[in-house]
Amino acid sequence: MPRRNDISKILIIGSGPIVIGQSAEFDYSGAQACKALRSEGYEVVLVNSNPATIMTDPEMADRTYIEPLTRAYVEEIIRIESELCGGRGFALLPTVGGQTALNLAVELDDAGVLEKYNIELIGAKIRAINKAEDRLVFKDAMQKIGLDVPKSALVNNLKDGLDFSGKIGFPVIIRPSFTLGGSGGGIAYNREELLEIVTRGLDLSPVHQVLIEESVLGWKEYELEVVRDLADNVIIICSIENFDPMGVHTGDSITVAPAQTLTDREYQVMRDAAIKVIREIGVETGGSNIQFAVHPSTGRMTVIEMNPRVSRSSALASKATGFPIAKIAAKLAVGYTLDEIRNDITRKTPACFEPTLDYVVVKIPKWQFEKFPGTDESLGPQMKSVGEVMAIGRTFKEALMKGLRSLETGKRFGGQKIEPRILTQRLVTPHPERLEYLRYALRQGFTVKELAKMTGIDPWFLYQLKEITEMQLELEKHPIESVPAEVVRRAKRMGISDPSLA
């Protein structure tokens, strides 16, 4: 299919300020989209409230508005640009500016602004956005196509919340509708916690609704990055596995690409499910992120949620695979199909070829709790990290060790102060220092089975940590002058740094 010539101007909504839960990954996707659309000859107009971004550089768009991302301001921008447009096609691309842009597009549509100025939404239609973002509608859609979802109920008051949690039992997961980074969400283990979290969630949700959901705490969490075009071609860019079990926000979890603990059969079932999801939700073009939970014992797979936009994980998948999801998504939105776009890396194969990884990518979050004294440092469904690092290695061990060094905390792995009296607490409750405490526990003789039971982390990952710990113990046995060459070689393959060897 050729590019659309009935559109001459495209408005891109940015992601606004960089806050906890929404970082520079949306600047990355917005900048890619601006470049891609301008290269195709479209007039690109950008609105973003944050001047300290790459996407707001003067050369990125034909016109850039540094204005608050509110309905009133964007409506005025649309009015001005419509007049300048002179009746030619005007479109809005809301899928590269994170949750902020998506919510604003919905608000503009609800207010009749898009219809008034005859503006077309490209990338994802309002129906698809609402279907993916409205928790109850999404649950019904998943059940319609035969996919399992956790038992849940959408509530808008405390009484209904208490009644439903009484039926399914504690703990329960609370997820406010249309919020970013899990804001206002949490896990309630009793009635008092439920009242507190539901009250906060109802206040923070723009539609004053929260989803109360059956707990899948301790289940394994996976994500698939999916891209679809107008001809209904669907490809999976990347599978991502969370090191931490369900209960820790993806943005606060160490994540690994590709998934390490799925059998091929399990992966194919998940892949088929993801393709069903994107087709049912109706995201016509571009990237989507679909999250799954898998029971570690029974293998029961449930769909957790779908982001009908370029997400935080999309930026990771792009960098991990070399497949520029935001750039491709922008081109798909204006009518191209995957087989018409060249792959940027190979320059020979089309974009409809799924990337294949012969290496491992690890993302590790970075926290700055020292700047927020008195803050609860335990990790849960609400994101608390302020950034992240990515490392590539031939093995999980090598990528993990590279990533830990990239955090630049000023402390080497194994150099942090450990408090033995809170060891069990640190292992049971997810915490930024959990890797250090796992390493310490392995040195103290804890078995992988014991640690898996306490942490909910898959034994495969714990075995990898055990092998790193055993290698460090082996190195400590030898004076630096007489370390056998084979031991040094094995240590380097595990990603152990030169200063650690020394």
Coordinates of C-alpha atoms in Angstrom, one line a residue:
M1 CA 0.0 0.0 0.0
P2 CA 1.4 3.5 -0.8
R3 CA 1.6 6.2 1.8
R4 CA -1.6 8.2 2.4
N5 CA -1.8 11.3 0.3
D6 CA -5.1 12.5 1.8
I7 CA -3.2 13.6 4.9
S8 CA -0.9 16.7 4.7
K9 CA -0.4 17.6 8.4
I10 CA 0.1 15.4 11.5
L11 CA -0.1 16.6 15.1
I12 CA 2.1 14.6 17.6
I13 CA 1.3 14.9 21.3
G14 CA 4.4 14.5 23.5
S15 CA 4.6 12.9 26.9
G16 CA 5.0 16.1 29.0
P17 CA 7.3 16.3 32.0
I18 CA 9.8 13.5 32.9
V19 CA 8.3 12.1 36.2
I20 CA 8.7 8.9 38.1
G21 CA 6.7 6.4 36.0
Q22 CA 7.3 8.2 32.7
S23 CA 10.9 8.8 31.6
A24 CA 12.9 9.6 28.5
E25 CA 11.7 6.6 26.6
F26 CA 8.7 8.6 25.3
D27 CA 11.1 11.4 24.2
Y28 CA 12.9 8.7 22.2
S29 CA 9.7 7.4 20.6
G30 CA 8.4 10.9 19.8
A31 CA 11.6 12.1 18.3
Q32 CA 11.7 8.9 16.1
A33 CA 8.2 9.5 14.9
C34 CA 8.8 13.2 14.0
K35 CA 11.9 12.2 11.9
A36 CA 10.0 9.3 10.2
L37 CA 7.0 11.4 9.2
R38 CA 9.0 14.4 8.0
S39 CA 11.1 12.1 5.9
E40 CA 7.9 11.0 4.2
G41 CA 7.0 14.7 3.3
Y42 CA 4.3 15.3 5.9
E43 CA 4.1 18.6 7.8
V44 CA 4.7 17.7 11.5
V45 CA 3.3 19.7 14.4
L46 CA 4.5 18.8 17.9
V47 CA 3.0 19.9 21.2
N48 CA 4.8 19.1 24.4
S49 CA 5.0 20.9 27.8
N50 CA 8.6 19.9 28.4
P51 CA 11.3 22.0 26.6
A52 CA 14.1 19.8 28.0
T53 CA 13.6 17.0 25.5
I54 CA 15.2 16.0 22.1
M55 CA 11.8 16.0 20.4
T56 CA 11.3 19.7 21.1
D57 CA 14.6 20.6 19.3
P58 CA 13.7 23.1 16.5
E59 CA 14.7 20.8 13.6
M60 CA 12.5 17.9 14.8
A61 CA 9.1 19.3 13.7
D62 CA 7.9 22.0 11.3
R63 CA 6.3 23.7 14.3
T64 CA 6.7 23.1 18.0
Y65 CA 4.3 24.3 20.7
I66 CA 5.7 24.3 24.2
E67 CA 2.4 24.5 26.0
P68 CA 0.6 22.7 28.9
L69 CA -0.8 19.3 27.8
T70 CA -4.4 20.1 28.6
R71 CA -7.6 19.9 26.5
A72 CA -8.0 23.7 26.3
Y73 CA -4.5 24.4 25.1
V74 CA -4.4 21.6 22.6
E75 CA -7.8 22.5 21.3
E76 CA -6.5 26.1 20.6
I77 CA -3.5 24.6 18.8
I78 CA -5.7 22.4 16.7
R79 CA -7.9 25.5 15.8
I80 CA -4.8 27.5 14.7
E81 CA -3.3 24.6 12.7
S82 CA -6.7 23.7 11.1
E83 CA -6.9 27.3 9.8
L84 CA -3.3 27.1 8.4
C85 CA -4.2 23.7 6.9
G86 CA -6.7 25.2 4.5
G87 CA -9.0 22.2 4.4
R88 CA -6.3 19.6 3.6
G89 CA -6.1 16.4 5.6
F90 CA -5.2 16.8 9.3
A91 CA -4.4 13.8 11.5
L92 CA -3.5 13.2 15.2
L93 CA -1.0 10.5 16.2
P94 CA -1.5 9.8 19.9
T95 CA 0.5 6.6 20.3
V96 CA 4.1 7.8 20.7
G97 CA 3.6 10.1 23.7
G98 CA 2.9 7.6 26.4
Q99 CA -0.2 7.5 28.6
T100 CA -0.4 11.3 28.7
A101 CA -0.9 11.6 24.9
L102 CA -3.4 8.7 24.9
N103 CA -5.5 10.2 27.7
L104 CA -5.5 13.6 26.1
A105 CA -6.6 12.2 22.7
V106 CA -9.6 10.5 24.5
E107 CA -10.4 13.7 26.3
L108 CA -10.4 15.7 22.9
D109 CA -12.6 13.1 21.3
D110 CA -15.1 13.1 24.2
A111 CA -15.3 16.9 24.0
G112 CA -16.1 16.7 20.3
V113 CA -12.9 18.6 19.3
L114 CA -11.7 16.0 16.8
E115 CA -15.1 15.9 15.1
K116 CA -15.4 19.7 15.1
Y117 CA -12.2 20.2 13.2
N118 CA -12.4 17.0 11.1
I119 CA -9.3 15.5 12.6
E120 CA -8.6 11.8 12.1
L121 CA -6.9 9.7 14.8
I122 CA -4.2 7.5 13.2
G123 CA -2.3 4.6 14.9
A124 CA -5.1 3.7 17.2
K125 CA -8.8 4.6 17.0
I126 CA -10.7 5.8 20.1
R127 CA -12.6 2.5 20.2
A128 CA -9.4 0.5 20.4
I129 CA -7.9 2.9 23.0
N130 CA -11.0 2.6 25.2
K131 CA -11.2 -1.2 24.7
A132 CA -7.6 -1.6 25.9
E133 CA -7.7 1.0 28.7
D134 CA -11.1 0.3 30.2
R135 CA -10.4 -2.6 32.5
L136 CA -13.9 -4.1 32.4
V137 CA -14.2 -3.9 28.6
F138 CA -10.8 -5.4 28.1
K139 CA -11.7 -8.3 30.4
D140 CA -14.8 -9.0 28.4
A141 CA -12.9 -8.8 25.1
M142 CA -10.3 -11.4 26.4
Q143 CA -13.0 -13.8 27.5
K144 CA -14.7 -13.4 24.2
I145 CA -11.6 -14.7 22.4
G146 CA -11.1 -17.6 24.9
L147 CA -8.2 -16.1 26.9
D148 CA -8.0 -16.4 30.7
V149 CA -7.9 -13.3 32.8
P150 CA -7.8 -12.9 36.6
K151 CA -11.2 -12.6 38.3
S152 CA -11.9 -8.9 38.7
A153 CA -14.5 -6.2 39.2
L154 CA -14.5 -2.5 38.3
V155 CA -15.8 -0.4 41.3
N156 CA -16.4 3.3 41.8
N157 CA -17.0 3.3 45.6
L158 CA -15.7 1.7 48.7
K159 CA -18.7 -0.5 49.5
D160 CA -18.5 -2.4 46.2
G161 CA -14.8 -2.8 46.7
L162 CA -15.3 -4.4 50.1
D163 CA -18.1 -6.7 48.8
F164 CA -16.0 -8.0 45.9
S165 CA -12.8 -8.5 47.9
G166 CA -14.9 -10.5 50.4
K167 CA -16.0 -12.9 47.6
I168 CA -12.5 -13.6 46.1
G169 CA -10.4 -13.3 49.3
F170 CA -7.3 -11.3 50.2
P171 CA -4.7 -10.4 48.9
V172 CA -6.2 -8.4 46.0
I173 CA -4.6 -6.1 43.4
I174 CA -6.0 -2.6 43.0
R175 CA -5.4 -0.9 39.6
P176 CA -6.9 2.6 39.0
S177 CA -8.2 3.1 35.4
F178 CA -6.3 5.5 33.0
T179 CA -3.3 6.2 35.2
L180 CA 0.4 6.0 34.4
G181 CA 3.1 3.8 36.0
G182 CA 0.5 2.2 38.3
S183 CA -0.1 5.4 40.1
G184 CA -2.5 4.9 43.0
G185 CA -2.4 1.1 42.7
G186 CA -1.3 -1.4 45.3
I187 CA -1.8 -4.7 47.0
A188 CA -4.2 -5.0 49.9
Y189 CA -3.7 -7.8 52.3
N190 CA -6.6 -6.9 54.6
R191 CA -9.7 -4.6 54.9
E192 CA -7.8 -1.6 56.3
E193 CA -5.3 -1.6 53.4
L194 CA -8.1 -2.0 50.9
L195 CA -9.9 1.0 52.2
E196 CA -6.8 3.2 52.0
I197 CA -5.6 2.1 48.5
V198 CA -9.1 2.2 46.9
T199 CA -9.7 5.7 48.3
R200 CA -6.4 6.9 46.9
G201 CA -7.0 5.1 43.5
L202 CA -10.5 6.6 43.1
D203 CA -9.0 10.1 43.6
L204 CA -6.2 9.6 41.2
S205 CA -8.2 7.9 38.4
P206 CA -9.5 10.5 35.9
V207 CA -12.7 8.4 35.6
H208 CA -12.8 7.7 39.3
Q209 CA -12.8 3.9 38.9
V210 CA -10.5 1.2 40.1
L211 CA -10.2 -2.4 39.1
I212 CA -10.0 -4.9 42.0
E213 CA -8.4 -8.1 40.8
E214 CA -7.7 -11.6 41.9
S215 CA -4.1 -11.8 43.2
V216 CA -1.5 -13.3 40.8
L217 CA 1.3 -12.5 43.2
G218 CA 4.3 -14.8 42.8
W219 CA 3.3 -15.8 39.2
K220 CA 5.9 -15.3 36.4
E221 CA 5.5 -12.2 34.4
Y222 CA 6.2 -11.9 30.6
E223 CA 5.6 -9.2 28.0
L224 CA 5.4 -9.4 24.2
E225 CA 6.1 -6.4 21.9
V226 CA 3.7 -6.7 19.0
V227 CA 3.5 -4.7 15.8
R228 CA 0.5 -4.7 13.3
D229 CA -0.1 -3.0 10.0
L230 CA -3.3 -2.1 8.0
A231 CA -3.1 -5.3 6.0
D232 CA -3.4 -7.3 9.3
N233 CA 0.2 -8.5 9.3
V234 CA 1.3 -9.1 12.9
I235 CA 4.9 -9.7 14.1
I236 CA 6.4 -10.2 17.5
I237 CA 9.4 -8.0 18.0
C238 CA 10.6 -9.3 21.3
S239 CA 9.7 -11.4 24.3
I240 CA 10.6 -9.9 27.7
E241 CA 10.7 -11.8 31.0
N242 CA 10.6 -10.2 34.4
F243 CA 13.2 -11.5 36.9
D244 CA 10.8 -10.6 39.7
P245 CA 7.5 -12.3 40.0
M246 CA 4.1 -10.6 39.6
G247 CA 3.5 -7.9 42.3
V248 CA 6.5 -5.7 41.3
H249 CA 5.8 -3.1 38.6
T250 CA 7.6 -3.9 35.3
G251 CA 9.4 -0.5 35.6
D252 CA 10.9 -1.6 38.9
S253 CA 11.7 -5.1 37.9
I254 CA 14.9 -6.4 36.4
T255 CA 13.8 -7.6 32.9
V256 CA 15.5 -10.0 30.4
A257 CA 15.1 -10.3 26.7
P258 CA 14.5 -12.7 25.2
A259 CA 12.4 -14.7 27.8
Q260 CA 14.7 -17.3 29.4
T261 CA 12.4 -19.8 31.1
L262 CA 9.7 -20.5 28.5
T263 CA 9.6 -23.7 26.5
D264 CA 9.1 -23.3 22.8
R265 CA 5.6 -24.7 23.2
E266 CA 4.7 -22.2 25.9
Y267 CA 6.2 -19.3 23.9
Q268 CA 4.1 -20.3 20.8
V269 CA 0.9 -20.4 22.9
M270 CA 1.7 -16.9 24.3
R271 CA 2.6 -15.6 20.8
D272 CA -0.7 -16.8 19.4
A273 CA -2.6 -15.3 22.3
A274 CA -0.8 -11.9 21.7
I275 CA -1.8 -11.9 18.1
K276 CA -5.4 -12.7 19.0
V277 CA -5.4 -9.8 21.6
I278 CA -4.1 -7.1 19.2
R279 CA -6.7 -8.1 16.6
E280 CA -9.6 -8.2 19.0
I281 CA -8.7 -4.8 20.6
G282 CA -8.4 -3.4 17.1
V283 CA -5.1 -1.5 17.2
E284 CA -4.9 -1.0 13.4
T285 CA -1.2 0.0 13.1
G286 CA 1.9 0.3 15.2
G287 CA 3.3 -1.2 18.4
S288 CA 1.5 -2.6 21.4
N289 CA 2.7 -4.1 24.6
I290 CA 0.9 -7.2 26.0
Q291 CA 1.6 -8.5 29.5
F292 CA 1.0 -12.1 30.6
A293 CA 1.2 -14.0 33.9
V294 CA 2.1 -17.7 34.1
H295 CA 1.5 -19.8 37.2
P296 CA 4.9 -21.3 38.1
S297 CA 3.5 -24.7 39.0
T298 CA 0.3 -25.3 36.9
G299 CA 1.4 -23.3 33.9
R300 CA -2.0 -21.4 33.8
M301 CA -1.5 -18.4 31.6
T302 CA -3.6 -15.2 32.0
V303 CA -3.6 -11.9 30.1
I304 CA -2.8 -9.0 32.5
E305 CA -3.1 -5.9 30.4
M306 CA -2.3 -4.3 27.0
N307 CA -0.9 -0.9 26.2
P308 CA -2.2 0.2 22.8
R309 CA 0.8 2.5 22.3
V310 CA 4.5 2.6 22.2
S311 CA 5.5 2.0 25.9
R312 CA 8.5 1.9 28.2
S313 CA 9.1 -1.7 27.1
S314 CA 9.0 -0.7 23.5
A315 CA 12.0 1.5 24.0
L316 CA 13.9 -1.5 25.6
A317 CA 12.8 -3.9 22.8
S318 CA 13.9 -1.3 20.1
K319 CA 17.3 -1.0 21.6
A320 CA 17.6 -4.7 22.4
T321 CA 16.7 -5.9 18.8
G322 CA 17.7 -2.9 16.7
F323 CA 14.1 -2.7 15.4
P324 CA 13.0 0.9 15.7
I325 CA 9.4 0.4 16.8
A326 CA 8.4 4.0 17.1
K327 CA 9.8 4.9 13.6
I328 CA 8.1 1.8 12.0
A329 CA 4.8 2.6 13.9
A330 CA 4.8 6.1 12.5
K331 CA 5.2 4.9 9.0
L332 CA 2.5 2.2 9.4
A333 CA 0.1 4.9 10.7
V334 CA 0.3 6.7 7.3
G335 CA -0.5 3.6 5.3
Y336 CA 2.6 1.6 4.7
T337 CA 2.7 -2.1 5.3
L338 CA 5.5 -4.0 7.1
D339 CA 6.7 -5.7 3.9
E340 CA 7.2 -2.2 2.2
I341 CA 9.5 -0.9 4.9
R342 CA 13.2 -1.8 4.9
N343 CA 14.9 -3.1 8.0
D344 CA 17.3 -0.4 9.3
I345 CA 19.9 -3.0 10.5
T346 CA 20.1 -5.4 7.5
R347 CA 19.1 -2.8 4.9
K348 CA 18.0 -5.9 2.8
T349 CA 15.2 -7.6 4.6
P350 CA 11.7 -6.0 5.0
A351 CA 10.4 -5.0 8.5
C352 CA 8.0 -8.0 8.4
F353 CA 10.9 -10.3 9.4
E354 CA 10.8 -10.9 13.1
P355 CA 14.1 -10.0 14.9
T356 CA 16.0 -13.0 16.3
L357 CA 18.4 -12.5 19.2
D358 CA 21.6 -14.6 19.7
Y359 CA 22.5 -12.6 22.8
V360 CA 20.8 -11.6 26.1
V361 CA 19.7 -8.1 27.1
V362 CA 19.1 -7.2 30.8
K363 CA 17.5 -4.0 32.0
I364 CA 18.1 -3.0 35.6
P365 CA 16.1 -0.1 37.2
K366 CA 17.9 2.7 39.2
W367 CA 16.4 4.1 42.3
Q368 CA 17.3 7.3 44.2
F369 CA 15.6 6.8 47.6
E370 CA 18.4 8.7 49.3
K371 CA 16.9 11.9 47.7
F372 CA 13.5 11.0 49.2
P373 CA 14.2 10.3 52.9
G374 CA 11.4 8.6 54.7
T375 CA 10.0 7.0 51.6
D376 CA 8.8 3.4 51.8
E377 CA 11.5 1.5 49.8
S378 CA 9.6 -1.7 49.3
L379 CA 8.6 -2.4 45.7
G380 CA 5.1 -3.1 44.5
P381 CA 2.6 -2.3 41.7
Q382 CA 3.4 1.4 41.8
M383 CA 6.6 2.4 40.0
K384 CA 9.3 4.0 42.1
S385 CA 12.5 3.8 39.9
V386 CA 13.8 7.0 38.3
G387 CA 15.8 5.5 35.4
E388 CA 17.2 2.3 34.1
V389 CA 20.3 0.8 32.5
M390 CA 20.5 -1.8 29.7
A391 CA 23.3 -4.3 29.1
I392 CA 24.0 -6.8 26.4
G393 CA 25.9 -10.1 26.9
R394 CA 26.4 -13.5 25.4
T395 CA 24.7 -15.0 28.5
F396 CA 22.3 -13.8 31.2
K397 CA 25.2 -13.8 33.7
E398 CA 27.4 -11.5 31.6
A399 CA 24.6 -9.1 30.8
L400 CA 23.5 -8.9 34.5
M401 CA 27.1 -8.1 35.7
K402 CA 27.6 -5.5 33.0
G403 CA 24.2 -3.9 34.0
L404 CA 25.1 -3.8 37.7
R405 CA 28.3 -1.9 36.8
S406 CA 26.4 0.5 34.5
L407 CA 24.3 1.6 37.5
E408 CA 27.3 3.6 38.7
T409 CA 26.3 3.5 42.3
G410 CA 29.9 3.8 43.3
K411 CA 29.8 0.4 45.0
R412 CA 30.9 -2.9 43.5
F413 CA 28.5 -5.9 43.5
G414 CA 29.1 -7.5 46.9
G415 CA 30.4 -4.2 48.4
Q416 CA 27.1 -3.0 50.0
K417 CA 26.6 -3.3 53.7
I418 CA 24.3 -6.2 54.6
E419 CA 22.3 -6.4 57.8
P420 CA 21.9 -10.1 58.5
R421 CA 19.0 -9.6 61.0
I422 CA 16.7 -8.3 58.2
L423 CA 17.8 -10.9 55.6
T424 CA 14.5 -12.8 55.6
Q425 CA 12.5 -9.5 55.3
R426 CA 14.7 -8.3 52.4
L427 CA 14.2 -11.7 50.6
V428 CA 10.4 -12.0 51.1
T429 CA 9.6 -8.3 50.4
P430 CA 10.9 -7.0 47.0
H431 CA 13.5 -4.3 47.6
P432 CA 16.0 -2.4 45.5
E433 CA 18.8 -4.3 47.4
R434 CA 17.4 -7.7 46.7
L435 CA 20.3 -8.9 44.5
E436 CA 22.8 -8.1 47.2
Y437 CA 20.8 -10.0 49.8
L438 CA 20.4 -12.9 47.4
R439 CA 24.1 -13.0 46.9
Y440 CA 24.7 -12.9 50.7
A441 CA 22.1 -15.7 51.3
L442 CA 23.8 -17.9 48.7
R443 CA 27.1 -17.4 50.5
Q444 CA 25.5 -18.3 53.8
G445 CA 24.5 -21.7 52.4
F446 CA 20.8 -21.1 51.5
T447 CA 19.7 -23.5 48.7
V448 CA 18.1 -22.3 45.5
K449 CA 14.9 -24.2 46.5
E450 CA 14.7 -22.2 49.8
L451 CA 15.3 -18.9 48.0
A452 CA 12.8 -19.6 45.3
K453 CA 10.1 -20.3 47.9
M454 CA 10.9 -17.1 49.8
T455 CA 11.3 -14.7 46.8
G456 CA 9.1 -16.2 44.1
I457 CA 11.9 -15.7 41.7
D458 CA 12.3 -18.5 39.1
P459 CA 14.9 -21.1 40.2
W460 CA 16.7 -20.7 36.8
F461 CA 17.7 -17.1 37.6
L462 CA 18.7 -18.1 41.1
Y463 CA 21.0 -20.8 39.7
Q464 CA 22.6 -18.2 37.5
L465 CA 23.3 -16.0 40.6
K466 CA 24.6 -19.1 42.4
E467 CA 27.1 -19.8 39.7
I468 CA 28.3 -16.1 39.8
T469 CA 28.7 -16.4 43.6
E470 CA 30.5 -19.7 43.4
M471 CA 32.9 -18.1 40.8
Q472 CA 33.6 -15.2 43.1
L473 CA 34.3 -17.6 46.0
E474 CA 36.7 -19.6 43.7
L475 CA 38.5 -16.4 42.8
E476 CA 38.9 -15.5 46.5
K477 CA 40.8 -18.7 47.0
H478 CA 43.7 -17.7 44.7
P479 CA 46.3 -14.9 45.1
I480 CA 46.1 -12.5 42.2
E481 CA 49.5 -13.7 40.8
S482 CA 48.4 -17.4 40.6
V483 CA 44.8 -17.4 39.4
P484 CA 44.6 -20.2 36.8
A485 CA 44.1 -19.0 33.3
E486 CA 41.0 -21.2 32.9
V487 CA 39.4 -19.7 36.0
V488 CA 40.0 -16.1 34.7
R489 CA 38.5 -17.1 31.3
R490 CA 35.4 -18.5 33.0
A491 CA 35.1 -15.4 35.2
K492 CA 35.3 -13.1 32.3
R493 CA 32.6 -15.0 30.4
M494 CA 30.4 -14.5 33.4
G495 CA 30.9 -10.7 33.1
I496 CA 33.1 -10.4 36.3
S497 CA 35.0 -7.1 35.9
D498 CA 38.8 -6.6 36.0
P499 CA 38.7 -4.6 39.3
S500 CA 36.7 -7.6 40.9
L501 CA 39.3 -10.0 39.6
A502 CA 42.1 -7.9 41.0

